[in-house]
């Protein structure tokens, strides 16, 4: 997955302690001028390499990150701020490389005592550079911790997105038809992030995406959780199962739910299957299918409709192809 294998981001103080303690050990293994140069090279290499690893381990958001992951990441963290922080960390890595070259040249033209002064001066300047990006390292570290748990979405597998108001039964439906075990409760925004489950039909693996409840309000007023759902619908959906609750138990009037349905149908290209859940309590709404997840009624039939709407045909090699 895009962010799963990102390395831990060191804090500025930890990185400086590591670099200077190892430099001290390297210096003790040698004498005179060689000791000073060894300390300089060791500290600079540790700082530069660690900072470079922080910046280069991240994918290029513009060219390497799928649109879904980009928008999902931007809902969780501010991608522009993250990219700026990574740029600053990369700058620091290059600056320390340049300092190493600068002070190595100075030390080669000096005696032992002057070399020691140059080494101390280099250490101070390196510490200033790392201190300067202390907040950037924190930004990157927090982003890494937040993004590494994003769901593993595979763009080459068909995806069915389950959408609708909070508490209409989206998570219950996903849990019933997959091996997922998303939290279910009777309060808004139980689903804190996009969740994914899988099922197979005719040897094809389908992804079924449980989105957070998105409220019927303008895009600019949606919060980060709601933007995750919109992103999923926009970039992932090969079909949408839109769940309604005509019973009113979800806490939202059916009129509001239908307004959100109209927005989804207008905004997104994927086929939309309208499903009235809790049909054991009420079927007082026009829908493509009626089911009761709680009673186990017509759940499989709804899933069959979604698979048919996707219409996925695997790209299989034909005879004669190498």
mmCIF file of C-alpha atoms in Angstrom, residues 11 21 37 49 61 106 120 122 179 223 237 299 301 306:
data_model
loop_
_atom_site.group_PDB
_atom_site.id
_atom_site.type_symbol
_atom_site.label_atom_id
_atom_site.label_comp_id
_atom_site.label_asym_id
_atom_site.label_seq_id
_atom_site.Cartn_x
_atom_site.Cartn_y
_atom_site.Cartn_z
ATOM 1 C CA UNK A 11 12.908 13.781 16.015
ATOM 2 C CA UNK A 21 27.470 10.014 19.958
ATOM 3 C CA UNK A 37 38.054 14.112 10.267
ATOM 4 C CA UNK A 49 21.600 9.984 5.169
ATOM 5 C CA UNK A 61 2.234 12.892 -4.612
ATOM 6 C CA UNK A 106 39.442 23.342 5.677
ATOM 7 C CA UNK A 120 33.369 21.833 16.509
ATOM 8 C CA UNK A 122 30.866 22.208 11.756
ATOM 9 C CA UNK A 179 -14.961 -10.764 6.387
ATOM 10 C CA UNK A 223 -15.339 17.879 7.215
ATOM 11 C CA UNK A 237 -16.741 3.373 -7.382
ATOM 12 C CA UNK A 299 -28.824 -9.141 1.486
ATOM 13 C CA UNK A 301 -29.760 -10.321 -3.706
ATOM 14 C CA UNK A 306 -24.135 -4.651 -7.277
#
